[in-house]
PDB file of C-alpha atoms in Angstrom:
ATOM      1  CA  UNK E   1     -17.435   9.383 -12.510  1.00  0.00           C
ATOM      2  CA  UNK E   2     -17.739  11.623  -9.458  1.00  0.00           C
ATOM      3  CA  UNK E   3     -14.545  12.126  -7.456  1.00  0.00           C
ATOM      4  CA  UNK E   4     -13.317  13.959  -4.328  1.00  0.00           C
ATOM      5  CA  UNK E   5     -10.784  16.674  -5.355  1.00  0.00           C
ATOM      6  CA  UNK E   6      -8.179  18.229  -3.122  1.00  0.00           C
ATOM      7  CA  UNK E   7      -6.132  21.533  -3.649  1.00  0.00           C
ATOM      8  CA  UNK E   8      -3.388  22.053  -3.633  1.00  0.00           C
ATOM      9  CA  UNK E   9      -1.560  18.841  -4.444  1.00  0.00           C
ATOM     10  CA  UNK E  10       1.649  20.023  -2.820  1.00  0.00           C
ATOM     11  CA  UNK E  11       2.020  22.766  -0.139  1.00  0.00           C
ATOM     12  CA  UNK E  12       5.289  23.947   1.247  1.00  0.00           C
ATOM     13  CA  UNK E  13       4.972  26.191   4.303  1.00  0.00           C
ATOM     14  CA  UNK E  14       7.397  27.780   6.977  1.00  0.00           C
ATOM     15  CA  UNK E  15       7.000  26.434  10.389  1.00  0.00           C
ATOM     16  CA  UNK E  16       4.523  28.543  12.405  1.00  0.00           C
ATOM     17  CA  UNK E  17       2.494  29.576   9.411  1.00  0.00           C
ATOM     18  CA  UNK E  18      -1.308  28.703   9.011  1.00  0.00           C
ATOM     19  CA  UNK E  19      -2.236  26.461   6.256  1.00  0.00           C
ATOM     20  CA  UNK E  20      -5.578  25.772   4.691  1.00  0.00           C
ATOM     21  CA  UNK E  21      -6.135  22.568   2.744  1.00  0.00           C
ATOM     22  CA  UNK E  22      -9.203  22.374   0.516  1.00  0.00           C
ATOM     23  CA  UNK E  23     -11.312  19.508  -0.464  1.00  0.00           C
ATOM     24  CA  UNK E  24     -14.499  19.323  -2.572  1.00  0.00           C
ATOM     25  CA  UNK E  25     -16.391  16.055  -1.587  1.00  0.00           C
ATOM     26  CA  UNK E  26     -18.706  14.286  -3.833  1.00  0.00           C
ATOM     27  CA  UNK E  27     -21.821  16.431  -4.149  1.00  0.00           C
ATOM     28  CA  UNK E  28     -24.347  13.863  -2.723  1.00  0.00           C
ATOM     29  CA  UNK E  29     -22.309  12.700   0.108  1.00  0.00           C
ATOM     30  CA  UNK E  30     -23.078  13.754   3.684  1.00  0.00           C
ATOM     31  CA  UNK E  31     -19.960  12.667   5.724  1.00  0.00           C
ATOM     32  CA  UNK E  32     -16.787  14.107   5.306  1.00  0.00           C
ATOM     33  CA  UNK E  33     -13.257  13.139   6.897  1.00  0.00           C
ATOM     34  CA  UNK E  34      -9.652  14.022   7.089  1.00  0.00           C
ATOM     35  CA  UNK E  35      -6.924  11.502   7.416  1.00  0.00           C
ATOM     36  CA  UNK E  36      -3.075  12.072   7.614  1.00  0.00           C
ATOM     37  CA  UNK E  37      -0.335   9.716   6.389  1.00  0.00           C
ATOM     38  CA  UNK E  38       3.229  10.518   7.568  1.00  0.00           C
ATOM     39  CA  UNK E  39       5.655   9.378   4.874  1.00  0.00           C
ATOM     40  CA  UNK E  40       6.204   5.542   5.262  1.00  0.00           C
ATOM     41  CA  UNK E  41       3.476   5.143   8.047  1.00  0.00           C
ATOM     42  CA  UNK E  42      -0.016   4.047   8.071  1.00  0.00           C
ATOM     43  CA  UNK E  43      -3.000   6.336   7.381  1.00  0.00           C
ATOM     44  CA  UNK E  44      -4.420   7.935  10.541  1.00  0.00           C
ATOM     45  CA  UNK E  45      -7.828   9.239  11.002  1.00  0.00           C
ATOM     46  CA  UNK E  46      -7.901  13.006  12.045  1.00  0.00           C
ATOM     47  CA  UNK E  47     -11.582  14.174  12.077  1.00  0.00           C
ATOM     48  CA  UNK E  48     -15.160  13.199  10.741  1.00  0.00           C
ATOM     49  CA  UNK E  49     -17.724  16.005   9.974  1.00  0.00           C
ATOM     50  CA  UNK E  50     -21.548  15.483   9.518  1.00  0.00           C
ATOM     51  CA  UNK E  51     -24.457  18.167   9.547  1.00  0.00           C
ATOM     52  CA  UNK E  52     -21.955  21.117   9.855  1.00  0.00           C
ATOM     53  CA  UNK E  53     -20.344  19.776  13.044  1.00  0.00           C
ATOM     54  CA  UNK E  54     -17.441  17.453  14.109  1.00  0.00           C
ATOM     55  CA  UNK E  55     -18.888  14.097  14.764  1.00  0.00           C
ATOM     56  CA  UNK E  56     -15.654  12.404  16.003  1.00  0.00           C
ATOM     57  CA  UNK E  57     -12.058  13.417  16.312  1.00  0.00           C
ATOM     58  CA  UNK E  58      -8.764  11.648  17.080  1.00  0.00           C
ATOM     59  CA  UNK E  59      -6.046  12.724  19.603  1.00  0.00           C
ATOM     60  CA  UNK E  60      -4.103  14.094  16.654  1.00  0.00           C
ATOM     61  CA  UNK E  61      -6.703  16.660  16.083  1.00  0.00           C
ATOM     62  CA  UNK E  62      -5.758  19.131  18.708  1.00  0.00           C
ATOM     63  CA  UNK E  63      -6.598  22.846  19.049  1.00  0.00           C
ATOM     64  CA  UNK E  64      -4.180  23.842  16.258  1.00  0.00           C
ATOM     65  CA  UNK E  65      -6.641  22.040  13.814  1.00  0.00           C
ATOM     66  CA  UNK E  66      -9.966  23.081  12.619  1.00  0.00           C
ATOM     67  CA  UNK E  67     -12.396  22.030   9.901  1.00  0.00           C
ATOM     68  CA  UNK E  68     -15.016  24.109   8.095  1.00  0.00           C
ATOM     69  CA  UNK E  69     -17.626  23.712   5.394  1.00  0.00           C
ATOM     70  CA  UNK E  70     -17.763  27.482   4.478  1.00  0.00           C
ATOM     71  CA  UNK E  71     -20.071  27.419   1.465  1.00  0.00           C
ATOM     72  CA  UNK E  72     -21.893  24.055   1.219  1.00  0.00           C
ATOM     73  CA  UNK E  73     -19.404  22.524  -1.202  1.00  0.00           C
ATOM     74  CA  UNK E  74     -15.939  22.883   0.060  1.00  0.00           C
ATOM     75  CA  UNK E  75     -14.632  21.195   3.107  1.00  0.00           C
ATOM     76  CA  UNK E  76     -11.488  22.812   4.602  1.00  0.00           C
ATOM     77  CA  UNK E  77      -8.829  21.701   7.168  1.00  0.00           C
ATOM     78  CA  UNK E  78      -6.828  24.546   8.811  1.00  0.00           C
ATOM     79  CA  UNK E  79      -3.579  24.135  10.796  1.00  0.00           C
ATOM     80  CA  UNK E  80      -2.983  27.226  12.756  1.00  0.00           C
ATOM     81  CA  UNK E  81       0.721  27.148  13.557  1.00  0.00           C
ATOM     82  CA  UNK E  82       2.432  24.523  11.613  1.00  0.00           C
ATOM     83  CA  UNK E  83       5.184  22.273  13.051  1.00  0.00           C
ATOM     84  CA  UNK E  84       7.812  20.212  11.300  1.00  0.00           C
ATOM     85  CA  UNK E  85       5.918  17.015  12.409  1.00  0.00           C
ATOM     86  CA  UNK E  86       2.705  18.073  10.553  1.00  0.00           C
ATOM     87  CA  UNK E  87       4.677  17.285   7.430  1.00  0.00           C
ATOM     88  CA  UNK E  88       2.583  14.590   5.797  1.00  0.00           C
ATOM     89  CA  UNK E  89      -0.072  13.486   3.152  1.00  0.00           C
ATOM     90  CA  UNK E  90      -3.494  14.732   4.126  1.00  0.00           C
ATOM     91  CA  UNK E  91      -6.370  13.021   2.566  1.00  0.00           C
ATOM     92  CA  UNK E  92      -9.961  14.060   2.328  1.00  0.00           C
ATOM     93  CA  UNK E  93     -12.659  11.521   2.074  1.00  0.00           C
ATOM     94  CA  UNK E  94     -16.503  11.523   1.712  1.00  0.00           C
ATOM     95  CA  UNK E  95     -19.240   9.036   2.002  1.00  0.00           C
ATOM     96  CA  UNK E  96     -22.913   8.889   1.654  1.00  0.00           C
ATOM     97  CA  UNK E  97     -23.398   7.133   4.938  1.00  0.00           C
ATOM     98  CA  UNK E  98     -21.025   6.362   7.685  1.00  0.00           C
ATOM     99  CA  UNK E  99     -20.936   2.629   7.862  1.00  0.00           C
ATOM    100  CA  UNK E 100     -22.185   0.599   4.980  1.00  0.00           C
ATOM    101  CA  UNK E 101     -20.670   2.590   2.107  1.00  0.00           C
ATOM    102  CA  UNK E 102     -17.182   3.007   1.421  1.00  0.00           C
ATOM    103  CA  UNK E 103     -15.115   6.330   1.819  1.00  0.00           C
ATOM    104  CA  UNK E 104     -13.987   7.882  -1.375  1.00  0.00           C
ATOM    105  CA  UNK E 105     -10.591   9.568  -0.956  1.00  0.00           C
ATOM    106  CA  UNK E 106      -9.150  12.449  -2.784  1.00  0.00           C
ATOM    107  CA  UNK E 107      -5.850  12.332  -4.366  1.00  0.00           C
ATOM    108  CA  UNK E 108      -4.251  13.838  -1.278  1.00  0.00           C
ATOM    109  CA  UNK E 109      -2.323  17.045  -0.560  1.00  0.00           C
ATOM    110  CA  UNK E 110       1.285  16.792   0.409  1.00  0.00           C
ATOM    111  CA  UNK E 111       2.152  19.137   3.201  1.00  0.00           C
ATOM    112  CA  UNK E 112       5.820  20.000   3.806  1.00  0.00           C
ATOM    113  CA  UNK E 113       6.620  22.219   6.709  1.00  0.00           C
ATOM    114  CA  UNK E 114      10.177  23.619   6.687  1.00  0.00           C
TER     115      UNK E 114
ATOM    116  CA  UNK O   1     -10.255   0.125  20.527  1.00  0.00           C
ATOM    117  CA  UNK O   2     -10.275  -1.386  17.215  1.00  0.00           C
ATOM    118  CA  UNK O   3      -6.929  -2.318  15.762  1.00  0.00           C
ATOM    119  CA  UNK O   4      -5.788  -3.821  12.321  1.00  0.00           C
ATOM    120  CA  UNK O   5      -2.647  -5.872  12.054  1.00  0.00           C
ATOM    121  CA  UNK O   6      -0.939  -6.578   8.621  1.00  0.00           C
ATOM    122  CA  UNK O   7       2.038  -8.841   9.493  1.00  0.00           C
ATOM    123  CA  UNK O   8       3.615  -8.646   6.122  1.00  0.00           C
ATOM    124  CA  UNK O   9       5.481  -5.440   5.534  1.00  0.00           C
ATOM    125  CA  UNK O  10       6.615  -6.544   1.928  1.00  0.00           C
ATOM    126  CA  UNK O  11       5.383  -9.306  -0.416  1.00  0.00           C
ATOM    127  CA  UNK O  12       6.467 -10.025  -3.928  1.00  0.00           C
ATOM    128  CA  UNK O  13       4.832 -12.021  -6.664  1.00  0.00           C
ATOM    129  CA  UNK O  14       5.616 -13.071 -10.212  1.00  0.00           C
ATOM    130  CA  UNK O  15       3.376 -11.692 -12.901  1.00  0.00           C
ATOM    131  CA  UNK O  16       0.425 -13.936 -13.624  1.00  0.00           C
ATOM    132  CA  UNK O  17       0.756 -15.712 -10.302  1.00  0.00           C
ATOM    133  CA  UNK O  18      -1.405 -15.574  -7.243  1.00  0.00           C
ATOM    134  CA  UNK O  19      -0.643 -13.763  -3.843  1.00  0.00           C
ATOM    135  CA  UNK O  20      -2.222 -13.476  -0.627  1.00  0.00           C
ATOM    136  CA  UNK O  21      -1.930 -10.596   1.799  1.00  0.00           C
ATOM    137  CA  UNK O  22      -2.911 -11.065   5.219  1.00  0.00           C
ATOM    138  CA  UNK O  23      -4.966  -8.929   7.686  1.00  0.00           C
ATOM    139  CA  UNK O  24      -6.091  -9.583  11.261  1.00  0.00           C
ATOM    140  CA  UNK O  25      -8.206  -7.091  13.451  1.00  0.00           C
ATOM    141  CA  UNK O  26      -9.519  -6.750  16.898  1.00  0.00           C
ATOM    142  CA  UNK O  27     -12.988  -5.634  17.723  1.00  0.00           C
ATOM    143  CA  UNK O  28     -15.763  -6.342  20.257  1.00  0.00           C
ATOM    144  CA  UNK O  29     -18.429  -5.346  17.921  1.00  0.00           C
ATOM    145  CA  UNK O  30     -20.578  -7.506  15.744  1.00  0.00           C
ATOM    146  CA  UNK O  31     -21.550  -5.183  12.951  1.00  0.00           C
ATOM    147  CA  UNK O  32     -18.720  -3.758  10.844  1.00  0.00           C
ATOM    148  CA  UNK O  33     -17.080  -3.381   7.582  1.00  0.00           C
ATOM    149  CA  UNK O  34     -13.640  -4.383   6.090  1.00  0.00           C
ATOM    150  CA  UNK O  35     -11.746  -2.977   3.201  1.00  0.00           C
ATOM    151  CA  UNK O  36      -8.744  -3.281   1.258  1.00  0.00           C
ATOM    152  CA  UNK O  37      -7.300  -0.278  -0.185  1.00  0.00           C
ATOM    153  CA  UNK O  38      -4.511   0.127  -2.864  1.00  0.00           C
ATOM    154  CA  UNK O  39      -2.114   2.918  -2.807  1.00  0.00           C
ATOM    155  CA  UNK O  40       0.063   3.223  -5.888  1.00  0.00           C
ATOM    156  CA  UNK O  41       3.121   5.511  -6.036  1.00  0.00           C
ATOM    157  CA  UNK O  42       0.865   8.340  -6.823  1.00  0.00           C
ATOM    158  CA  UNK O  43      -0.218   7.775  -3.090  1.00  0.00           C
ATOM    159  CA  UNK O  44      -3.956   8.018  -3.749  1.00  0.00           C
ATOM    160  CA  UNK O  45      -6.140   5.621  -1.883  1.00  0.00           C
ATOM    161  CA  UNK O  46      -8.104   3.437  -4.246  1.00  0.00           C
ATOM    162  CA  UNK O  47     -10.825   0.993  -2.787  1.00  0.00           C
ATOM    163  CA  UNK O  48     -10.190  -2.565  -3.976  1.00  0.00           C
ATOM    164  CA  UNK O  49     -12.785  -4.629  -2.273  1.00  0.00           C
ATOM    165  CA  UNK O  50     -15.082  -4.528   0.689  1.00  0.00           C
ATOM    166  CA  UNK O  51     -16.813  -7.069   3.087  1.00  0.00           C
ATOM    167  CA  UNK O  52     -19.759  -6.663   5.214  1.00  0.00           C
ATOM    168  CA  UNK O  53     -19.255  -8.624   8.568  1.00  0.00           C
ATOM    169  CA  UNK O  54     -22.890  -9.961   8.554  1.00  0.00           C
ATOM    170  CA  UNK O  55     -22.041 -11.704   5.173  1.00  0.00           C
ATOM    171  CA  UNK O  56     -20.940 -15.305   5.298  1.00  0.00           C
ATOM    172  CA  UNK O  57     -20.212 -15.224   1.622  1.00  0.00           C
ATOM    173  CA  UNK O  58     -16.507 -13.888   0.749  1.00  0.00           C
ATOM    174  CA  UNK O  59     -16.510 -10.840  -1.530  1.00  0.00           C
ATOM    175  CA  UNK O  60     -15.110 -11.013  -5.015  1.00  0.00           C
ATOM    176  CA  UNK O  61     -14.080  -8.278  -7.426  1.00  0.00           C
ATOM    177  CA  UNK O  62     -12.525  -9.623 -10.747  1.00  0.00           C
ATOM    178  CA  UNK O  63      -9.052 -10.847  -9.796  1.00  0.00           C
ATOM    179  CA  UNK O  64      -9.388  -9.733  -6.243  1.00  0.00           C
ATOM    180  CA  UNK O  65     -10.980 -12.019  -3.550  1.00  0.00           C
ATOM    181  CA  UNK O  66     -10.994 -12.173   0.165  1.00  0.00           C
ATOM    182  CA  UNK O  67     -10.983 -14.874   2.843  1.00  0.00           C
ATOM    183  CA  UNK O  68     -13.098 -13.629   5.688  1.00  0.00           C
ATOM    184  CA  UNK O  69     -12.881 -15.588   8.725  1.00  0.00           C
ATOM    185  CA  UNK O  70     -15.061 -13.858  11.287  1.00  0.00           C
ATOM    186  CA  UNK O  71     -14.466 -15.893  14.343  1.00  0.00           C
ATOM    187  CA  UNK O  72     -10.671 -15.844  13.641  1.00  0.00           C
ATOM    188  CA  UNK O  73     -11.023 -11.807  12.927  1.00  0.00           C
ATOM    189  CA  UNK O  74      -8.908 -12.595   9.871  1.00  0.00           C
ATOM    190  CA  UNK O  75      -9.504 -10.841   6.327  1.00  0.00           C
ATOM    191  CA  UNK O  76      -6.861 -11.749   3.875  1.00  0.00           C
ATOM    192  CA  UNK O  77      -6.662 -10.411   0.112  1.00  0.00           C
ATOM    193  CA  UNK O  78      -6.013 -12.732  -2.659  1.00  0.00           C
ATOM    194  CA  UNK O  79      -4.814 -11.310  -5.938  1.00  0.00           C
ATOM    195  CA  UNK O  80      -5.033 -13.788  -8.822  1.00  0.00           C
ATOM    196  CA  UNK O  81      -3.315 -13.666 -12.189  1.00  0.00           C
ATOM    197  CA  UNK O  82      -1.058 -10.549 -10.969  1.00  0.00           C
ATOM    198  CA  UNK O  83      -0.306  -7.801 -12.952  1.00  0.00           C
ATOM    199  CA  UNK O  84       2.519  -5.193 -12.956  1.00  0.00           C
ATOM    200  CA  UNK O  85      -0.223  -2.570 -12.244  1.00  0.00           C
ATOM    201  CA  UNK O  86      -0.993  -4.426  -9.083  1.00  0.00           C
ATOM    202  CA  UNK O  87       2.328  -3.234  -7.531  1.00  0.00           C
ATOM    203  CA  UNK O  88       1.439  -0.846  -4.584  1.00  0.00           C
ATOM    204  CA  UNK O  89       1.083  -0.638  -0.878  1.00  0.00           C
ATOM    205  CA  UNK O  90      -2.140  -2.495   0.177  1.00  0.00           C
ATOM    206  CA  UNK O  91      -3.812  -1.168   3.469  1.00  0.00           C
ATOM    207  CA  UNK O  92      -6.566  -3.216   5.313  1.00  0.00           C
ATOM    208  CA  UNK O  93      -9.007  -1.050   7.117  1.00  0.00           C
ATOM    209  CA  UNK O  94     -11.838  -1.622   9.428  1.00  0.00           C
ATOM    210  CA  UNK O  95     -14.876   0.433   9.833  1.00  0.00           C
ATOM    211  CA  UNK O  96     -17.825   0.284  12.492  1.00  0.00           C
ATOM    212  CA  UNK O  97     -19.682   3.687  12.727  1.00  0.00           C
ATOM    213  CA  UNK O  98     -17.638   6.367  10.889  1.00  0.00           C
ATOM    214  CA  UNK O  99     -13.904   6.437  10.716  1.00  0.00           C
ATOM    215  CA  UNK O 100     -11.608   3.899   9.112  1.00  0.00           C
ATOM    216  CA  UNK O 101      -8.732   2.266  11.197  1.00  0.00           C
ATOM    217  CA  UNK O 102      -6.017   1.256   8.901  1.00  0.00           C
ATOM    218  CA  UNK O 103      -3.334  -1.411   9.131  1.00  0.00           C
ATOM    219  CA  UNK O 104       0.375  -0.342   8.443  1.00  0.00           C
ATOM    220  CA  UNK O 105       0.262  -1.782   4.978  1.00  0.00           C
ATOM    221  CA  UNK O 106       1.874  -4.306   2.763  1.00  0.00           C
ATOM    222  CA  UNK O 107       4.158  -3.324  -0.102  1.00  0.00           C
ATOM    223  CA  UNK O 108       3.369  -5.643  -2.991  1.00  0.00           C
ATOM    224  CA  UNK O 109       6.002  -5.967  -5.648  1.00  0.00           C
ATOM    225  CA  UNK O 110       5.199  -7.674  -8.910  1.00  0.00           C
ATOM    226  CA  UNK O 111       8.122  -9.259 -10.749  1.00  0.00           C
ATOM    227  CA  UNK O 112       7.970  -9.538 -14.621  1.00  0.00           C
TER     228      UNK O 112
END
């Protein structure tokens, strides 16, 4: 069964460093998303991406965040200068269409900023 | 803005019994979708069941069913014949034209 895969599963980084979280969405999906879950809290939307551009972003997704689909298969989330409060589980998701199909989630990347 | 509220931070159920998890939402839109996701300790998000708002019939998926009350904006999840593997966080989510909006989750414990 096709699945969304994320690497790495766990990333530890120093505050102020740049990190890139990687995702390989399901191959025939057209919409891609990043969500964040701070430990013990709800899952929050960060950004959606379609046709090589951001279609929607939340207030969390400020200038330190960027997304890219560099090679037609990978979908990356870059955090330019990490802060302690960026420590969270980051989920990538993809869907065939926006509304009437479910989003399939990857297993998540646990980011720890020290 | 759409909001999703799960009023039960924690619930417990005996194995083989039935449990209902509550969810309410707020929206001014008429066309949308509702989902329940399960998050086991591994923290992966697994889709349990979905409901299209235009459908009056409640969705069912094996032991999982929903009670969708559109006028009341209520979307509860019923788990029948609970199993130990059902123990997890359960998130209710709303979707209209892209992003999912999640509730805060309900932690379900299944007692043997």
